[in-house]
PDB file of C-alpha atoms in Angstrom:
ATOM      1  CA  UNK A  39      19.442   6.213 -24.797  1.00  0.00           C
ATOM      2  CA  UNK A  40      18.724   2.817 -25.447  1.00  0.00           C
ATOM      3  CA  UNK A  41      20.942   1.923 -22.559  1.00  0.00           C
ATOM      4  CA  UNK A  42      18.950   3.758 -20.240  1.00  0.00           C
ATOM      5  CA  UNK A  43      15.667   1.955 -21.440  1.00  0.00           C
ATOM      6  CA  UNK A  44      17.120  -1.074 -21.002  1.00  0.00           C
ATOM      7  CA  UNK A  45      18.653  -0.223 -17.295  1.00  0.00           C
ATOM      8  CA  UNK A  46      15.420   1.391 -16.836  1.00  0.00           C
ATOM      9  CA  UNK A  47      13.113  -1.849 -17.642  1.00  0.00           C
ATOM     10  CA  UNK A  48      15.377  -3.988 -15.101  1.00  0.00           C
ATOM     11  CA  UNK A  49      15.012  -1.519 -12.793  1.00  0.00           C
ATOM     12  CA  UNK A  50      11.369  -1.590 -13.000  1.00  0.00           C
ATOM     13  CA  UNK A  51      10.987  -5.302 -13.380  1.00  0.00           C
ATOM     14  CA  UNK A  52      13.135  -5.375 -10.465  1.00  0.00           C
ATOM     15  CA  UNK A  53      11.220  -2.693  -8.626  1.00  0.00           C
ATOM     16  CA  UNK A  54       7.638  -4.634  -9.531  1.00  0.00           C
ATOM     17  CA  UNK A  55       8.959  -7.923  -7.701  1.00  0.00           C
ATOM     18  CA  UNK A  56      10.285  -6.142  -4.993  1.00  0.00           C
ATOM     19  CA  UNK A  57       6.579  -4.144  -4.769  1.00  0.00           C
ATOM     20  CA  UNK A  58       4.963  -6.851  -3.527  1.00  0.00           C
ATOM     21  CA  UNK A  59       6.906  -8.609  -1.371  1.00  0.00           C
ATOM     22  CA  UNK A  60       7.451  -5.184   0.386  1.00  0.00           C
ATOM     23  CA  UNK A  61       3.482  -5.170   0.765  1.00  0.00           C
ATOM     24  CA  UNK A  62       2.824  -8.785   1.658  1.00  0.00           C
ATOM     25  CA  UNK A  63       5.381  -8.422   4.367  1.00  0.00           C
ATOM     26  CA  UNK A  64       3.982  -5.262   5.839  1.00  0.00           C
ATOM     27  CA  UNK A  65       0.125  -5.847   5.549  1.00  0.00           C
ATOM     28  CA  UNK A  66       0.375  -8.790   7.884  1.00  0.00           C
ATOM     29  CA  UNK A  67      -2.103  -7.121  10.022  1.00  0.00           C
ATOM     30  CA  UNK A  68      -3.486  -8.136  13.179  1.00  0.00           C
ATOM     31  CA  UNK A  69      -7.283  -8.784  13.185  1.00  0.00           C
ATOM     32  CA  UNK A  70      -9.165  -6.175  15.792  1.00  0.00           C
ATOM     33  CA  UNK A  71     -10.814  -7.567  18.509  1.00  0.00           C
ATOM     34  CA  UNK A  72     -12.549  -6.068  21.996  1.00  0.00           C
ATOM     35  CA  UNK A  73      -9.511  -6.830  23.159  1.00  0.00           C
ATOM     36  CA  UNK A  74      -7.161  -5.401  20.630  1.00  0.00           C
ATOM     37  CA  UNK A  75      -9.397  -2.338  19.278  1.00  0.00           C
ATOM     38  CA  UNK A  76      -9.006  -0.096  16.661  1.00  0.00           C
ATOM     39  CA  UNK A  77      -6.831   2.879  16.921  1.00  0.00           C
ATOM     40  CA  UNK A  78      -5.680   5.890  15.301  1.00  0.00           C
ATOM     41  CA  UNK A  79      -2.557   4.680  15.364  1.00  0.00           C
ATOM     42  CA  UNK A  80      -3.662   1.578  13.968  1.00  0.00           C
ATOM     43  CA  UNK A  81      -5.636   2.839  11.441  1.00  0.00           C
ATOM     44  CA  UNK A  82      -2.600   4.695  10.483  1.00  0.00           C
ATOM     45  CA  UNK A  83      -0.080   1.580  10.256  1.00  0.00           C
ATOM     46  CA  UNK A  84      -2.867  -0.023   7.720  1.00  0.00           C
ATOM     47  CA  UNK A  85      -3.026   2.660   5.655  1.00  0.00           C
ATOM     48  CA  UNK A  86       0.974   3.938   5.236  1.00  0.00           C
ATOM     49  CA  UNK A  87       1.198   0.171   4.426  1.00  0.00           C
ATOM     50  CA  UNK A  88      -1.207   0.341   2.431  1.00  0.00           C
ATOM     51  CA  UNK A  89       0.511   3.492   0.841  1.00  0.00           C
ATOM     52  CA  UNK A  90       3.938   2.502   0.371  1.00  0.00           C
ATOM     53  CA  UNK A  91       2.877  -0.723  -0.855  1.00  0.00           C
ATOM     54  CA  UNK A  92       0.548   0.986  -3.818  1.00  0.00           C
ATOM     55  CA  UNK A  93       3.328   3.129  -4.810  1.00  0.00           C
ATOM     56  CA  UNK A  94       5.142   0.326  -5.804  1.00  0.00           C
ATOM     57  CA  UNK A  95       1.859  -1.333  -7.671  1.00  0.00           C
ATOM     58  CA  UNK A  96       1.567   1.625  -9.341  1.00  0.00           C
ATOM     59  CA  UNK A  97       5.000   2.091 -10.720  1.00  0.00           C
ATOM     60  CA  UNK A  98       4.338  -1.609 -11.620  1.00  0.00           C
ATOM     61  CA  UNK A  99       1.010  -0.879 -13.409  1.00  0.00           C
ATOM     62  CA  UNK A 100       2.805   1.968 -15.255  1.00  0.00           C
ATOM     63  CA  UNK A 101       5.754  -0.029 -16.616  1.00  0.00           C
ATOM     64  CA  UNK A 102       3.247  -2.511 -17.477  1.00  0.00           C
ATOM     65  CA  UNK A 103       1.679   0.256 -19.388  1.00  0.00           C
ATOM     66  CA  UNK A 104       5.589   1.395 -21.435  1.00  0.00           C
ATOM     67  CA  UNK A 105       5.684  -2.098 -22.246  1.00  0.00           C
ATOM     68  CA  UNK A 106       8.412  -2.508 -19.921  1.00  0.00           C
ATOM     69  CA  UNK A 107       6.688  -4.941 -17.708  1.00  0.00           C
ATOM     70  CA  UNK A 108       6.412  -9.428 -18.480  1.00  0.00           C
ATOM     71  CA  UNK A 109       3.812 -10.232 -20.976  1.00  0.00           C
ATOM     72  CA  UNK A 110       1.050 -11.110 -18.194  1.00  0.00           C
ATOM     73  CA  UNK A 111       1.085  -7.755 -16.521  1.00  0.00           C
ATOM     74  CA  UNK A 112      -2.211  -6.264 -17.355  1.00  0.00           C
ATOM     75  CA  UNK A 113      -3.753  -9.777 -16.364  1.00  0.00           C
ATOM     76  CA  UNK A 114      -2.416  -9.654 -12.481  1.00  0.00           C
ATOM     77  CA  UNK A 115      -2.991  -6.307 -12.425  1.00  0.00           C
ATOM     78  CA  UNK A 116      -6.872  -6.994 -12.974  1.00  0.00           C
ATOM     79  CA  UNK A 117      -6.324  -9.899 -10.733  1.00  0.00           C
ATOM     80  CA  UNK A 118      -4.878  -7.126  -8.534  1.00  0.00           C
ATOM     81  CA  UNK A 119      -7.730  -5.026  -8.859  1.00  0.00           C
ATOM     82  CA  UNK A 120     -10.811  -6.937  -8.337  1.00  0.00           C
ATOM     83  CA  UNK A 121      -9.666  -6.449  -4.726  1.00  0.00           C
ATOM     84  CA  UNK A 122      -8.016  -3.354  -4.491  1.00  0.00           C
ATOM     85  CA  UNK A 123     -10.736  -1.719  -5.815  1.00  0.00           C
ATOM     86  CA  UNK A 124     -13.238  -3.239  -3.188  1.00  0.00           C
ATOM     87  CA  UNK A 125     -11.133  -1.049  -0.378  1.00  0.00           C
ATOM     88  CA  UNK A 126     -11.989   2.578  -0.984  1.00  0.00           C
ATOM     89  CA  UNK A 127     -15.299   2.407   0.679  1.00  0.00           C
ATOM     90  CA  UNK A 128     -14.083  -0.068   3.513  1.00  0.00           C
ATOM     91  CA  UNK A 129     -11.607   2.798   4.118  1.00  0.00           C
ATOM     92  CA  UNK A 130     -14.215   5.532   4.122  1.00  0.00           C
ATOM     93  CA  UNK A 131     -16.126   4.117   6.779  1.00  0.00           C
ATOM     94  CA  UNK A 132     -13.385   2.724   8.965  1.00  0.00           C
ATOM     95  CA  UNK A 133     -12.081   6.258   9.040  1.00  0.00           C
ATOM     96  CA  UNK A 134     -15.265   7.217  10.236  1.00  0.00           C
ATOM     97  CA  UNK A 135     -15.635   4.401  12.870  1.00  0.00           C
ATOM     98  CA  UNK A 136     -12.558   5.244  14.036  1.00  0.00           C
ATOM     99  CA  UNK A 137     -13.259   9.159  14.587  1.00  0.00           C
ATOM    100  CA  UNK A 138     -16.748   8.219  16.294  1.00  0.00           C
ATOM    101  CA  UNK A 139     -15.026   5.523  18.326  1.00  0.00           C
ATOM    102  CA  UNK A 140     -17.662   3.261  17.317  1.00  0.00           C
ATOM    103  CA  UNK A 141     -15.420   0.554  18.080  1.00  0.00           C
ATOM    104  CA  UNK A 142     -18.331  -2.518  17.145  1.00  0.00           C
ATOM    105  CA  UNK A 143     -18.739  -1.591  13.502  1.00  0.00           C
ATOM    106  CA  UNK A 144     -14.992  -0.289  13.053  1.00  0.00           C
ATOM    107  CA  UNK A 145     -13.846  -3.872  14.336  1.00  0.00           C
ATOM    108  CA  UNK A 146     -15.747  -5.504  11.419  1.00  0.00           C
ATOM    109  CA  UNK A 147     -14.573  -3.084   8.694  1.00  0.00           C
ATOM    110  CA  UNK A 148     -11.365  -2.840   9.325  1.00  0.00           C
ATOM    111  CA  UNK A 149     -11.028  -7.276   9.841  1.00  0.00           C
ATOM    112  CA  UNK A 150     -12.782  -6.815   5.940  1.00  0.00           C
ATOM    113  CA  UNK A 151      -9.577  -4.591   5.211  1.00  0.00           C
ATOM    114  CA  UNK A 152      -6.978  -7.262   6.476  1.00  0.00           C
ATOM    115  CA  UNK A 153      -8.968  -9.718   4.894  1.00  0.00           C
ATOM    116  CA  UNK A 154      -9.239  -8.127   1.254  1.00  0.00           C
ATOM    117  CA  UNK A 155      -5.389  -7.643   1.964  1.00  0.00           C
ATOM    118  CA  UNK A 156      -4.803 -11.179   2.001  1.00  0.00           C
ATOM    119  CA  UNK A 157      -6.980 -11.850  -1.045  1.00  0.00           C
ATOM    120  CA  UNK A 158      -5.479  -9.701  -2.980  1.00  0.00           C
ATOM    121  CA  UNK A 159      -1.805 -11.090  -1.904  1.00  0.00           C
ATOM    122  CA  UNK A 160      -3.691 -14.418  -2.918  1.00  0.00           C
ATOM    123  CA  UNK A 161      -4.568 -13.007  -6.402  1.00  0.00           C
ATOM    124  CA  UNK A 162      -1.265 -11.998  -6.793  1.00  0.00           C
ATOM    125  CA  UNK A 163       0.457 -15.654  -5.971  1.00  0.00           C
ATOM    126  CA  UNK A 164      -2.413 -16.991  -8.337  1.00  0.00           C
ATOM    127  CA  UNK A 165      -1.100 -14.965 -11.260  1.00  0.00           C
ATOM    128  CA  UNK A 166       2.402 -15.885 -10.626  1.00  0.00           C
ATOM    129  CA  UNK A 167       3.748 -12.569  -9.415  1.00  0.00           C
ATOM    130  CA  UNK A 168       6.725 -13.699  -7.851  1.00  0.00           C
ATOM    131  CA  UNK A 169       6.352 -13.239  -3.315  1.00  0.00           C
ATOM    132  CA  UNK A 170       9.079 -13.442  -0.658  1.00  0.00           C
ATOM    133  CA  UNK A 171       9.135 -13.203   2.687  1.00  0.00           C
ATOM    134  CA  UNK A 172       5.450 -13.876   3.549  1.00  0.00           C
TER     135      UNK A 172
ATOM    136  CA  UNK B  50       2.189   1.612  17.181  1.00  0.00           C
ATOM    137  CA  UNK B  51       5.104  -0.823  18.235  1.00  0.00           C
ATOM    138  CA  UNK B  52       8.616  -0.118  17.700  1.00  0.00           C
ATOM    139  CA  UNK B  53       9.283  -3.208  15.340  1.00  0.00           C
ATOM    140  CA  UNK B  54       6.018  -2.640  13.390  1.00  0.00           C
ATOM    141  CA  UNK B  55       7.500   1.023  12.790  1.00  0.00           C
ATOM    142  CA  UNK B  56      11.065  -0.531  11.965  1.00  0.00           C
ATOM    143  CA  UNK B  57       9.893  -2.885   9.295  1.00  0.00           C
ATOM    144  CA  UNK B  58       7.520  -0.576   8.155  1.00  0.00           C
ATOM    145  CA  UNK B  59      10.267   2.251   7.524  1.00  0.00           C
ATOM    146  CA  UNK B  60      12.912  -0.451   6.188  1.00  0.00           C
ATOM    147  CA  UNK B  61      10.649  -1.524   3.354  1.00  0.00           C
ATOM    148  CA  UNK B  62       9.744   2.290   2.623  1.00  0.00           C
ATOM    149  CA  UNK B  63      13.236   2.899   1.824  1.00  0.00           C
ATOM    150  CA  UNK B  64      14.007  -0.324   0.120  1.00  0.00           C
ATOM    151  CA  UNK B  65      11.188   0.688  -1.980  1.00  0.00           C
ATOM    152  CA  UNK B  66      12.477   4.577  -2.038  1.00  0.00           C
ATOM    153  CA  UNK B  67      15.650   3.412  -3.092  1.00  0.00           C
ATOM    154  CA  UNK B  68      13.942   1.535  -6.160  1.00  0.00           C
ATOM    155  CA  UNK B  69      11.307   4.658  -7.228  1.00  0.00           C
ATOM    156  CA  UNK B  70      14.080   7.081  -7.071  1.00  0.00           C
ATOM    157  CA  UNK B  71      16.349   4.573  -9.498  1.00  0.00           C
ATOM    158  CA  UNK B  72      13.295   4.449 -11.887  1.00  0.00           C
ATOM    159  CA  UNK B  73      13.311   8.266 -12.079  1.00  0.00           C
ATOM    160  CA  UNK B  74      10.182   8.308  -9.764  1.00  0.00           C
ATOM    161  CA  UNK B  75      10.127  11.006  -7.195  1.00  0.00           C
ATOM    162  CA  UNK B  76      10.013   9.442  -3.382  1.00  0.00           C
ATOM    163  CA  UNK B  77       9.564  11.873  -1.925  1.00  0.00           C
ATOM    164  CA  UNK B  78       6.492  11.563  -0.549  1.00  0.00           C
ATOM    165  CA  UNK B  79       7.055   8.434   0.741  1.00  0.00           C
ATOM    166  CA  UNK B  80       9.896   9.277   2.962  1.00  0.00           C
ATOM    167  CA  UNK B  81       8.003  12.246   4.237  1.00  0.00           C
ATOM    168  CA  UNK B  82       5.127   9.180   5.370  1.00  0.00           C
ATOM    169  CA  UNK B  83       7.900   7.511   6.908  1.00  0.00           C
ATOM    170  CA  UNK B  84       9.373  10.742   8.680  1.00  0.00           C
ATOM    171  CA  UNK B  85       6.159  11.334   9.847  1.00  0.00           C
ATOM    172  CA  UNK B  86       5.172   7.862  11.292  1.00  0.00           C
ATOM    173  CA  UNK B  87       8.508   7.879  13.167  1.00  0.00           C
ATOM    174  CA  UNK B  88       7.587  11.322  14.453  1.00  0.00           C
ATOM    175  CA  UNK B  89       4.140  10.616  15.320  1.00  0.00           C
ATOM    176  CA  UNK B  90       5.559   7.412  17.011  1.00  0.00           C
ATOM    177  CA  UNK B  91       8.182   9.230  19.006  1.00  0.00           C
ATOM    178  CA  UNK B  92       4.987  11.697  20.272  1.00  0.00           C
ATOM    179  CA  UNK B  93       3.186   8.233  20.921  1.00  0.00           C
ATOM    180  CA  UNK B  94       0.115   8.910  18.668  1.00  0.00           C
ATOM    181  CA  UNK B  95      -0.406  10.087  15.322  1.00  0.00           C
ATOM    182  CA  UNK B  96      -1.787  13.681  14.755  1.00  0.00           C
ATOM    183  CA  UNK B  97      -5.255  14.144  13.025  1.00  0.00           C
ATOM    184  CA  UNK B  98      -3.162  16.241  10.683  1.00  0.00           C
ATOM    185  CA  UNK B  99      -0.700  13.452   9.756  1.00  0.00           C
ATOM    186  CA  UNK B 100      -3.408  10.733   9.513  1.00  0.00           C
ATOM    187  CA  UNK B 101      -5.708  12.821   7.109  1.00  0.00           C
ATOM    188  CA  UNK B 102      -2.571  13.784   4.984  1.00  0.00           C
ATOM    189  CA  UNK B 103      -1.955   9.838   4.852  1.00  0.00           C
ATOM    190  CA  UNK B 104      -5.276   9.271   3.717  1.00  0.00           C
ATOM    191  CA  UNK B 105      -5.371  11.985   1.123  1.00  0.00           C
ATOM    192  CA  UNK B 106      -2.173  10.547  -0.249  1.00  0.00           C
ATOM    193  CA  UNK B 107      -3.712   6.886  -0.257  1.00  0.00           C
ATOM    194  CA  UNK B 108      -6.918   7.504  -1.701  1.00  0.00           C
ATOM    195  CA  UNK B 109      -5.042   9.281  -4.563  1.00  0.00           C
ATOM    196  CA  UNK B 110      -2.577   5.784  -5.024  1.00  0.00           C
ATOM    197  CA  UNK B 111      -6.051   3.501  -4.879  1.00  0.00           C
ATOM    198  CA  UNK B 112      -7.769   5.761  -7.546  1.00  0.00           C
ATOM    199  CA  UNK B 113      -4.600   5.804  -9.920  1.00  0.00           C
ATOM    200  CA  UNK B 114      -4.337   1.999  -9.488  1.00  0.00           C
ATOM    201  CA  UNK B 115      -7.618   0.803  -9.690  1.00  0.00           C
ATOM    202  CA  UNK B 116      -7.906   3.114 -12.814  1.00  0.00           C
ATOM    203  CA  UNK B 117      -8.986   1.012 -16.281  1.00  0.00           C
ATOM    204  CA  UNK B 118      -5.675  -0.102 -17.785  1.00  0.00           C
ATOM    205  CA  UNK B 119      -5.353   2.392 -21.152  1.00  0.00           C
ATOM    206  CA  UNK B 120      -6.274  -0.183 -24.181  1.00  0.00           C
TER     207      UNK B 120
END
């Protein structure tokens, strides 16, 4: 049993580090523009990003929460959060943007997305969770 | 959606697929997103259906994370 914690913490660890350089390397976005507007399909990439990138976070949060995670975890995840959290309402009216085809004001939300994105990547570097590939 | 946006996009689902399912976490939602982009990419556009189930699914993983940590 002990065993298993123990392969289970690397695991984790492992899986935590991994995380985020999976969702640094897919949330490099491109900004909207006139020229490049925003999509369904677009909309869609952000978001499964987004969603496979969270997964991970949250696995991370959770070890962080068995004790399984390094001694600064709850810290970066608040570091995490400050912009994570910001994104829920972005989301909401992107989404609806997007459906109206109100291409003007879905431009500017969804630029705020891919913006918060890189914060919170930023955030992440700050508190030393360790990034590759970006 | 581009094809190499779609092929990094499904390579770092399953690296990350691979790592849930070692950690006893089910991934199988996640590889039903990524069956579902490449589907949606093959038909050229993604359904209303598969975008609001990707949504549902997202807004679920931002509430969990941006929960308050337990004390």
């Amino acid at each position: 049993m002990r065993k298993l914690l123990l392969a289970l913490a690397c695991v984790i660890s492992l899986g935590g580090c991994a995380t985020v350089e999976a969702l640094f390397s897919i949330s490099q976005f491109a900004t909207a523009s006139i020229s490049n507007p925003v999509t369904p399909d677009m909309l869609n990439k952000i978001e499964l990003g987004m969603r496979i990138a969270l997964d991970g976070l949250k696995t991370y949060r959770q070890s962080c929460i068995d004790g399984l995670a390094e001694v600064n975890c709850r810290r970066n995840i608040v570091a995490i959060q400050a912009y994570t959290r910001r994104i829920p309402p972005l989301l909401t009216q992107a989404r609806s943007f997007v459906r109206n085809n109100d291409q003007i004001d879905a431009i500017v939300v969804y630029n705020q997305i891919v913006a918060l994105i890189a914060n919170f990547k930023s955030a992440a570097t700050a508190a030393g969770v360790a990034i590759k590939g970006v | 959606m581009d094809a190499a946006a779609i092929l990094l996009i499904v390579e770092k689902g399953l690296s990350l697929a691979t790592l849930l399912i070692q950690a006893g976490i089910s991934a199988e939602p996640e590889i039903i997103a990524l069956l579902q982009m490449v589907t949606g990419a093959n038909k050229g556009t993604v359904t209303p259906e598969e975008l609001a189930a990707n949504e549902a699914r997202l807004d679920q993983l931002l509430a969990d994370f941006n929960a308050d940590l337990p004390p």
